[in-house]
């Protein structure tokens, strides 16, 4: 698995989203999911696998835009940038609806593109990546405009110059806005025309505005308002802005609602505001099941660089199975997300080794079952307190191994009772009844000794009394074991 690419299955949500897209007239969509859950990953994979769609992905979070600037100007530049990357048929681009350019000389024709070129770094892109199609666009338009100008008879040179100044030197002017809007619309029509010529008569251009709720609230509502106003005033053709077939706003709608209430007050009806945008209903993306299916692959890919710990992470080891159980439950409870897990894929991990000096300096942390799991999770969550808080919020679904897992949790949290002390070479049985249910749990400690009768290998435990394990008991046992781990290993890394 080393250096392999992580692939998250999307089949379940793919079928549901495909059915949602096929609803009649569903051309404006809010695609909602919590931050980091994999919305971007899913949308990219989904549209990449559908030849009928040409996706235009834009990411306003990458923009360098101040609060007072109009973010929609950068969005238009970003759309134009992405369209040029889709090889529109520039040779067939008509200039009749771009007639503002006809009144410009060659220098001013180039001038109008300067704002776009200078804005490319502001949208987090590189000019070089579209240099060739951009040069082609400017050259193609210039030739057609020059030809069109030969058909014109305009005697008032001052009028032409005044018009040119308005168009090229006043950034954000309505004429400039009209030009870019018209150009984007023509390029989209050009791309769709290429699809018709290749027998893809149903080709659709889809704009995807990603991470909408992660930008300044002023910009969020500016974007929504622009599209909503367009829908309110559009003609009987029922077209989206720019002639787009679909517009998808990707965000956490609950977060947008909170931002709306903070800006406009809780007495202002959010639903009445937002439902002007979407055509049908909000699509709530839920990929938790898909992500849990990839957890074993992620754990398998982690490269353990501490030799003594490697046996604890071998295939089907109990530490590894316990970690997988915890990660799956954290995902299903929306505590962990795909963004956090992907950082673990193919990651190298070095374990610190701790001496349990409160008991016996000869006992090292890697010899205790689940200590490696707790150390890993403390690192993942950024501290003991964060980990305990996460476990507290987790809704656990236990499995057939839970009895064994509980026994090893008791081994840790009940350390003051047994202190890992051997009694000859016999397995000792202990009793614990301090969990929320009040149930009594019996467990045995198993220790591997070396030939000199010294502490040598791993401490594990098994339950000697069966029965149903309470989920409350299981969660409390995990938390108590984490706290005991912290106490036993505090400031003892060697």
Coordinates of C-alpha atoms in Angstrom, one line a residue:
X1 CA 0.0 0.0 0.0
X2 CA 3.0 2.4 0.3
X3 CA 2.7 5.3 -2.1
X4 CA -0.6 4.0 -3.5
X5 CA -3.3 6.5 -4.2
X6 CA -6.2 6.6 -1.8
X7 CA -9.5 5.9 -3.5
X8 CA -12.7 6.4 -1.6
X9 CA -15.7 4.5 -3.0
X10 CA -18.5 6.8 -4.1
X11 CA -21.0 4.2 -5.4
X12 CA -23.7 4.7 -2.8
X13 CA -23.9 8.5 -2.9
X14 CA -23.2 8.5 -6.7
X15 CA -26.5 6.6 -7.3
X16 CA -28.4 8.9 -5.0
X17 CA -27.0 12.1 -6.5
X18 CA -27.5 10.9 -10.0
X19 CA -31.2 10.3 -9.3
X20 CA -31.4 13.8 -7.7
X21 CA -29.8 15.4 -10.8
X22 CA -32.3 13.7 -13.1
X23 CA -35.3 15.4 -11.4
X24 CA -37.0 17.6 -13.9
X25 CA -35.8 21.2 -13.9
X26 CA -33.2 20.6 -11.2
X27 CA -30.6 23.1 -12.5
X28 CA -29.8 25.0 -9.3
X29 CA -28.5 22.9 -6.5
X30 CA -27.2 23.4 -3.0
X31 CA -24.9 20.5 -2.2
X32 CA -24.6 20.4 1.6
X33 CA -22.2 18.5 3.9
X34 CA -20.0 19.3 6.9
X35 CA -16.5 20.7 6.4
X36 CA -13.9 18.2 5.4
X37 CA -16.4 15.4 4.6
X38 CA -15.3 14.9 1.0
X39 CA -17.7 17.1 -1.0
X40 CA -15.0 18.3 -3.3
X41 CA -13.6 14.8 -3.8
X42 CA -17.0 13.4 -4.5
X43 CA -18.0 16.1 -7.0
X44 CA -14.8 15.8 -8.9
X45 CA -15.0 12.0 -9.2
X46 CA -18.7 12.1 -10.0
X47 CA -18.4 14.6 -12.9
X48 CA -15.2 13.1 -14.2
X49 CA -17.0 9.8 -14.8
X50 CA -19.9 11.4 -16.7
X51 CA -18.9 12.5 -20.2
X52 CA -22.2 14.4 -20.7
X53 CA -21.1 17.0 -18.1
X54 CA -18.3 19.6 -18.4
X55 CA -17.6 20.7 -14.8
X56 CA -16.3 24.2 -14.1
X57 CA -14.9 24.0 -10.5
X58 CA -14.1 27.3 -8.8
X59 CA -12.7 27.8 -5.3
X60 CA -13.4 31.3 -3.8
X61 CA -11.5 30.4 -0.7
X62 CA -8.3 30.7 -2.9
X63 CA -9.1 34.3 -3.8
X64 CA -7.2 37.3 -2.5
X65 CA -10.1 39.6 -2.1
X66 CA -10.8 42.3 0.5
X67 CA -14.2 42.7 2.2
X68 CA -15.0 45.8 0.1
X69 CA -14.2 44.2 -3.2
X70 CA -16.8 42.6 -5.4
X71 CA -16.1 38.9 -5.3
X72 CA -18.3 38.3 -8.3
X73 CA -15.8 40.0 -10.5
X74 CA -13.1 37.4 -9.5
X75 CA -15.7 34.6 -10.0
X76 CA -16.1 35.8 -13.6
X77 CA -12.4 35.8 -14.1
X78 CA -12.1 32.3 -12.6
X79 CA -14.9 31.0 -14.8
X80 CA -13.2 32.5 -17.9
X81 CA -9.9 30.9 -16.8
X82 CA -11.5 27.5 -16.4
X83 CA -13.3 27.8 -19.7
X84 CA -10.1 28.5 -21.6
X85 CA -8.8 25.2 -20.2
X86 CA -11.6 23.3 -21.8
X87 CA -10.5 24.2 -25.4
X88 CA -13.5 26.2 -26.7
X89 CA -13.8 26.5 -30.4
X90 CA -12.4 30.1 -30.6
X91 CA -12.3 30.1 -34.4
X92 CA -16.1 29.9 -34.4
X93 CA -16.6 32.6 -31.7
X94 CA -19.0 35.2 -32.9
X95 CA -18.3 38.9 -32.1
X96 CA -21.7 40.2 -32.9
X97 CA -22.8 40.1 -29.3
X98 CA -19.4 41.4 -28.2
X99 CA -19.9 44.6 -30.2
X100 CA -18.4 46.8 -27.5
X101 CA -15.0 45.6 -28.7
X102 CA -15.6 46.8 -32.2
X103 CA -15.1 50.4 -31.2
X104 CA -11.6 49.7 -29.8
X105 CA -8.3 50.0 -31.6
X106 CA -5.7 47.1 -31.2
X107 CA -4.0 48.6 -28.1
X108 CA -7.3 49.0 -26.3
X109 CA -8.5 45.6 -27.3
X110 CA -5.6 44.2 -25.4
X111 CA -6.1 46.6 -22.6
X112 CA -9.5 45.1 -21.7
X113 CA -7.8 41.8 -21.0
X114 CA -5.3 43.3 -18.6
X115 CA -7.8 43.2 -15.7
X116 CA -8.4 39.5 -16.3
X117 CA -4.6 38.7 -16.6
X118 CA -3.8 40.7 -13.5
X119 CA -6.6 39.0 -11.6
X120 CA -5.3 35.5 -12.3
X121 CA -2.9 35.4 -9.2
X122 CA -5.8 36.8 -7.1
X123 CA -7.9 33.7 -7.9
X124 CA -5.0 31.4 -7.0
X125 CA -4.1 30.4 -10.5
X126 CA -1.1 30.7 -12.8
X127 CA -1.1 32.6 -16.1
X128 CA 1.3 30.2 -17.7
X129 CA -1.3 27.3 -17.5
X130 CA -3.6 29.1 -19.9
X131 CA -1.1 31.2 -21.9
X132 CA -1.6 29.4 -25.2
X133 CA -5.5 29.5 -25.2
X134 CA -5.4 33.1 -23.9
X135 CA -3.2 34.2 -26.8
X136 CA -5.4 32.3 -29.2
X137 CA -8.5 34.0 -27.8
X138 CA -7.0 37.5 -28.1
X139 CA -5.6 36.9 -31.6
X140 CA -8.9 35.4 -32.8
X141 CA -11.0 38.2 -31.4
X142 CA -8.7 40.9 -32.8
X143 CA -8.9 39.5 -36.3
X144 CA -12.6 39.3 -36.2
X145 CA -13.0 42.8 -34.7
X146 CA -10.6 44.3 -37.3
X147 CA -12.8 42.7 -40.0
X148 CA -15.9 44.0 -38.4
X149 CA -14.5 47.5 -38.1
X150 CA -13.9 47.7 -41.8
X151 CA -17.7 47.5 -42.2
X152 CA -18.3 50.5 -39.9
X153 CA -18.5 54.2 -40.7
X154 CA -18.1 56.3 -37.5
X155 CA -17.0 59.9 -38.0
X156 CA -17.0 61.0 -34.4
X157 CA -13.5 59.9 -33.2
X158 CA -14.0 61.6 -29.8
X159 CA -17.0 59.5 -29.2
X160 CA -15.0 56.3 -29.9
X161 CA -12.2 57.5 -27.6
X162 CA -14.6 58.3 -24.8
X163 CA -16.3 54.9 -25.2
X164 CA -12.9 53.3 -25.1
X165 CA -11.8 55.0 -21.9
X166 CA -15.0 53.9 -20.2
X167 CA -14.5 50.4 -21.2
X168 CA -10.8 49.9 -20.6
X169 CA -9.8 52.3 -17.8
X170 CA -12.6 52.1 -15.3
X171 CA -12.4 48.7 -13.6
X172 CA -15.7 47.3 -12.6
X173 CA -17.6 49.6 -15.0
X174 CA -20.9 48.2 -16.3
X175 CA -19.4 48.1 -19.8
X176 CA -16.6 45.9 -18.6
X177 CA -19.0 43.7 -16.8
X178 CA -21.1 43.3 -19.9
X179 CA -18.0 42.3 -21.9
X180 CA -16.9 39.5 -19.6
X181 CA -20.5 38.3 -19.1
X182 CA -20.9 38.1 -22.9
X183 CA -17.6 36.5 -23.5
X184 CA -18.2 33.8 -20.9
X185 CA -21.7 33.2 -22.3
X186 CA -20.2 32.8 -25.8
X187 CA -17.4 30.5 -24.7
X188 CA -19.9 28.2 -22.9
X189 CA -22.0 28.1 -26.1
X190 CA -18.9 27.3 -28.1
X191 CA -18.0 24.4 -25.8
X192 CA -21.5 23.0 -26.0
X193 CA -21.4 23.4 -29.7
X194 CA -18.3 21.2 -29.9
X195 CA -20.3 18.6 -28.0
X196 CA -23.1 18.7 -30.5
X197 CA -20.6 18.2 -33.3
X198 CA -19.3 15.1 -31.6
X199 CA -22.8 13.6 -31.2
X200 CA -23.0 14.6 -27.5
X201 CA -26.2 16.5 -28.0
X202 CA -27.1 16.5 -24.3
X203 CA -23.8 17.9 -23.1
X204 CA -24.1 20.1 -20.0
X205 CA -21.8 22.8 -18.6
X206 CA -21.9 22.8 -14.8
X207 CA -20.6 25.5 -12.5
X208 CA -19.5 24.2 -9.1
X209 CA -18.8 26.9 -6.5
X210 CA -16.9 25.1 -3.8
X211 CA -16.6 25.8 0.0
X212 CA -19.0 28.7 -0.2
X213 CA -19.4 28.9 3.5
X214 CA -15.7 29.3 4.2
X215 CA -15.5 32.8 2.7
X216 CA -16.5 36.2 4.2
X217 CA -20.3 36.3 4.8
X218 CA -20.5 39.5 2.7
X219 CA -19.1 37.6 -0.2
X220 CA -21.3 34.5 0.4
X221 CA -24.5 36.5 0.2
X222 CA -23.3 38.6 -2.7
X223 CA -22.8 35.4 -4.7
X224 CA -26.2 34.0 -3.7
X225 CA -27.9 37.3 -4.4
X226 CA -26.3 37.7 -7.9
X227 CA -27.7 34.3 -9.0
X228 CA -31.0 34.8 -7.2
X229 CA -31.6 38.2 -8.9
X230 CA -30.8 36.6 -12.3
X231 CA -33.4 33.9 -11.6
X232 CA -36.0 36.5 -10.7
X233 CA -35.6 38.5 -13.9
X234 CA -34.7 35.9 -16.4
X235 CA -36.8 35.6 -19.6
X236 CA -39.0 32.7 -20.7
X237 CA -36.0 30.8 -21.9
X238 CA -35.5 29.8 -18.3
X239 CA -31.7 30.0 -18.6
X240 CA -29.1 30.2 -15.8
X241 CA -26.6 33.0 -15.7
X242 CA -24.0 32.8 -18.5
X243 CA -26.1 30.1 -20.2
X244 CA -24.9 27.4 -17.7
X245 CA -26.9 24.3 -17.6
X246 CA -26.5 23.8 -13.9
X247 CA -25.1 25.7 -10.9
X248 CA -24.0 23.9 -7.8
X249 CA -23.2 25.7 -4.6
X250 CA -21.2 23.4 -2.3
X251 CA -21.3 24.3 1.4
X252 CA -22.6 23.3 4.8
X253 CA -26.1 24.8 4.7
X254 CA -26.3 24.8 8.5
X255 CA -23.2 27.0 8.6
X256 CA -24.6 29.3 6.0
X257 CA -27.8 29.6 8.1
X258 CA -25.8 30.5 11.2
X259 CA -24.0 33.2 9.2
X260 CA -27.2 34.5 7.8
X261 CA -28.8 34.8 11.3
X262 CA -25.7 36.5 12.6
X263 CA -25.8 39.1 9.8
X264 CA -29.6 39.6 9.4
X265 CA -31.0 38.4 12.8
X266 CA -32.9 35.3 13.8
X267 CA -36.2 37.0 12.9
X268 CA -35.4 37.1 9.2
X269 CA -36.6 33.9 7.5
X270 CA -33.6 32.1 6.1
X271 CA -35.6 29.5 4.2
X272 CA -37.5 32.2 2.4
X273 CA -34.2 33.7 1.4
X274 CA -32.3 30.6 0.3
X275 CA -35.1 28.8 -1.5
X276 CA -34.9 31.5 -4.2
X277 CA -31.7 29.8 -5.3
X278 CA -32.3 26.1 -5.4
X279 CA -34.7 24.4 -7.8
X280 CA -35.9 21.5 -5.8
X281 CA -34.4 20.9 -2.3
X282 CA -31.0 20.9 -0.6
X283 CA -29.0 17.8 -1.4
X284 CA -27.5 16.5 1.9
X285 CA -24.3 14.7 1.2
X286 CA -23.5 11.8 3.5
X287 CA -20.4 9.8 2.7
X288 CA -19.7 8.4 6.2
X289 CA -20.4 4.8 5.2
X290 CA -18.1 5.2 2.1
X291 CA -15.3 6.6 4.3
X292 CA -15.6 3.8 6.9
X293 CA -15.1 1.3 4.0
X294 CA -11.7 2.9 3.3
X295 CA -10.4 3.0 6.9
X296 CA -8.8 -0.4 6.9
X297 CA -6.8 0.6 3.8
X298 CA -5.8 3.9 5.4
X299 CA -4.6 2.1 8.6
X300 CA -2.8 -0.5 6.5
X301 CA -0.9 2.2 4.7
X302 CA 0.5 3.9 7.8
X303 CA 4.2 3.2 8.0
X304 CA 5.3 2.5 11.6
X305 CA 9.0 3.4 12.0
X306 CA 9.4 2.2 15.6
X307 CA 10.5 -1.5 15.4
X308 CA 9.3 -2.5 18.9
X309 CA 5.7 -1.4 18.0
X310 CA 5.5 -3.1 14.7
X311 CA 4.1 -6.4 16.0
X312 CA 1.2 -4.5 17.6
X313 CA 0.2 -3.2 14.2
X314 CA 0.5 -6.4 12.2
X315 CA -2.3 -7.7 10.1
X316 CA -5.4 -8.5 12.3
X317 CA -3.6 -7.5 15.5
X318 CA -5.9 -6.5 18.3
X319 CA -4.3 -3.0 18.6
X320 CA -5.0 -2.4 14.9
X321 CA -8.5 -3.8 15.1
X322 CA -9.3 -1.6 18.1
X323 CA -8.0 1.5 16.2
X324 CA -10.1 0.6 13.2
X325 CA -13.2 0.3 15.4
X326 CA -12.5 3.7 17.0
X327 CA -11.9 5.5 13.7
X328 CA -15.1 4.0 12.2
X329 CA -17.2 5.1 15.2
X330 CA -15.6 8.6 15.1
X331 CA -16.4 8.9 11.4
X332 CA -20.0 7.7 11.9
X333 CA -20.5 10.2 14.7
X334 CA -19.2 13.1 12.6
X335 CA -16.2 13.6 14.9
X336 CA -13.6 12.8 12.3
X337 CA -13.9 13.6 8.6
X338 CA -12.3 12.5 5.4
X339 CA -10.0 15.4 5.3
X340 CA -8.4 14.3 8.6
X341 CA -8.1 10.7 7.5
X342 CA -6.5 11.4 4.2
X343 CA -3.6 13.0 6.1
X344 CA -2.9 9.6 7.6
X345 CA -2.7 7.8 4.3
X346 CA 0.9 6.6 3.7
X347 CA 2.0 8.7 6.7
X348 CA 5.2 7.8 8.5
X349 CA 4.8 7.5 12.3
X350 CA 7.4 7.3 15.0
X351 CA 6.3 6.1 18.4
X352 CA 7.8 7.5 21.5
X353 CA 8.7 4.8 24.1
X354 CA 7.7 5.3 27.7
X355 CA 8.8 3.6 30.9
X356 CA 6.0 2.9 33.4
X357 CA 8.1 4.1 36.3
X358 CA 5.1 4.3 38.6
X359 CA 4.9 0.5 38.5
X360 CA 8.2 -0.9 37.2
X361 CA 10.8 0.8 35.1
X362 CA 11.3 -2.5 33.2
X363 CA 7.8 -2.2 31.7
X364 CA 7.7 -0.1 28.5
X365 CA 4.6 1.5 27.0
X366 CA 4.7 -0.6 23.8
X367 CA 4.4 -3.7 25.8
X368 CA 0.8 -2.8 27.0
X369 CA -2.1 -3.5 24.7
X370 CA -3.7 -0.3 23.3
X371 CA -1.0 2.1 24.5
X372 CA 0.1 2.5 20.9
X373 CA -3.5 3.2 19.8
X374 CA -3.8 5.9 22.5
X375 CA -0.5 7.5 21.6
X376 CA -1.5 7.6 18.0
X377 CA -4.9 9.1 18.7
X378 CA -3.5 11.7 21.1
X379 CA -1.2 12.8 18.3
X380 CA -4.1 12.8 15.8
X381 CA -6.4 15.0 18.0
X382 CA -3.7 17.2 19.3
X383 CA -3.8 16.3 23.0
X384 CA -5.4 14.2 25.7
X385 CA -8.3 16.6 26.4
X386 CA -9.2 16.8 22.8
X387 CA -9.2 13.0 22.5
X388 CA -11.4 12.6 25.6
X389 CA -13.8 15.2 24.3
X390 CA -14.1 13.4 21.0
X391 CA -14.7 10.0 22.6
X392 CA -17.3 11.6 24.9
X393 CA -19.3 12.8 21.8
X394 CA -19.0 9.5 19.9
X395 CA -22.0 7.2 19.5
X396 CA -20.4 3.7 19.6
X397 CA -21.5 0.7 17.7
X398 CA -19.7 -2.3 19.3
X399 CA -18.9 -5.6 17.6
X400 CA -18.1 -9.2 18.3
X401 CA -14.6 -8.3 19.5
X402 CA -15.9 -5.8 22.1
X403 CA -15.5 -8.2 25.0
X404 CA -11.8 -8.6 24.2
X405 CA -11.4 -4.8 23.7
X406 CA -13.1 -4.1 27.1
X407 CA -10.8 -6.6 28.8
X408 CA -7.7 -4.7 27.6
X409 CA -9.3 -1.4 28.5
X410 CA -9.8 -2.7 32.0
X411 CA -6.1 -3.8 32.0
X412 CA -5.2 -0.2 31.7
X413 CA -7.8 1.7 33.7
X414 CA -7.5 -0.8 36.7
X415 CA -3.7 -0.7 36.9
X416 CA -3.7 0.4 40.5
X417 CA -5.5 -2.9 41.4
X418 CA -3.1 -5.3 39.6
X419 CA 0.0 -3.1 38.9
X420 CA 0.9 -5.6 36.2
X421 CA 2.5 -7.8 38.9
X422 CA 3.1 -11.4 38.0
X423 CA 2.2 -14.1 40.4
X424 CA 4.5 -16.9 39.4
X425 CA 3.6 -17.8 35.9
X426 CA -0.1 -18.2 36.6
X427 CA -2.7 -16.0 34.9
X428 CA -4.4 -13.8 37.6
X429 CA -8.1 -12.9 37.5
X430 CA -9.4 -9.5 38.5
X431 CA -12.8 -8.0 39.0
X432 CA -14.0 -4.5 38.0
X433 CA -17.5 -3.0 38.7
X434 CA -17.0 0.7 38.6
X435 CA -18.5 1.4 35.1
X436 CA -21.9 3.2 34.7
X437 CA -24.0 0.1 34.5
X438 CA -22.6 -1.3 37.7
X439 CA -22.0 -4.6 36.0
X440 CA -19.2 -6.8 37.2
X441 CA -16.5 -7.6 34.7
X442 CA -13.9 -10.3 35.2
X443 CA -10.7 -10.3 33.3
X444 CA -7.4 -12.1 33.2
X445 CA -4.0 -10.6 32.5
X446 CA -1.8 -12.5 30.1
X447 CA 2.0 -11.8 30.1
X448 CA 4.8 -13.2 28.0
X449 CA 8.0 -13.8 29.9
X450 CA 11.5 -14.3 28.5
X451 CA 13.7 -17.3 29.4
X452 CA 15.2 -15.3 32.3
X453 CA 11.8 -14.7 33.9
X454 CA 12.0 -11.0 33.0
X455 CA 9.3 -8.8 31.5
X456 CA 9.7 -9.4 27.8
X457 CA 6.8 -9.0 25.6
X458 CA 3.2 -7.8 25.7
X459 CA 0.5 -7.5 28.3
X460 CA -3.0 -8.4 27.2
X461 CA -6.2 -9.4 28.8
X462 CA -9.3 -11.5 28.2
X463 CA -12.7 -11.4 29.8
X464 CA -13.7 -14.5 31.8
X465 CA -17.4 -13.5 32.1
X466 CA -19.5 -13.0 29.0
X467 CA -22.8 -11.1 28.7
X468 CA -23.9 -8.0 26.8
X469 CA -21.6 -5.0 27.1
X470 CA -23.3 -1.7 27.8
X471 CA -22.4 1.0 25.3
X472 CA -22.1 3.5 28.2
X473 CA -19.7 1.1 29.9
X474 CA -17.6 0.8 26.7
X475 CA -17.4 4.5 26.2
X476 CA -16.6 5.1 29.9
X477 CA -13.9 2.4 29.8
X478 CA -12.2 4.0 26.8
X479 CA -12.2 7.4 28.5
X480 CA -10.9 6.0 31.8
X481 CA -8.2 4.0 30.0
X482 CA -7.1 7.1 28.1
X483 CA -6.8 9.0 31.4
X484 CA -4.9 6.2 33.0
X485 CA -2.6 6.1 29.9
X486 CA -1.9 9.8 30.3
X487 CA -1.1 9.3 34.0
X488 CA 1.2 6.4 33.5
X489 CA 3.2 7.9 30.6
X490 CA 3.2 11.6 31.6
X491 CA 6.6 13.2 31.0
X492 CA 8.3 9.8 30.6
X493 CA 9.3 9.6 27.0
X494 CA 12.8 8.0 26.7

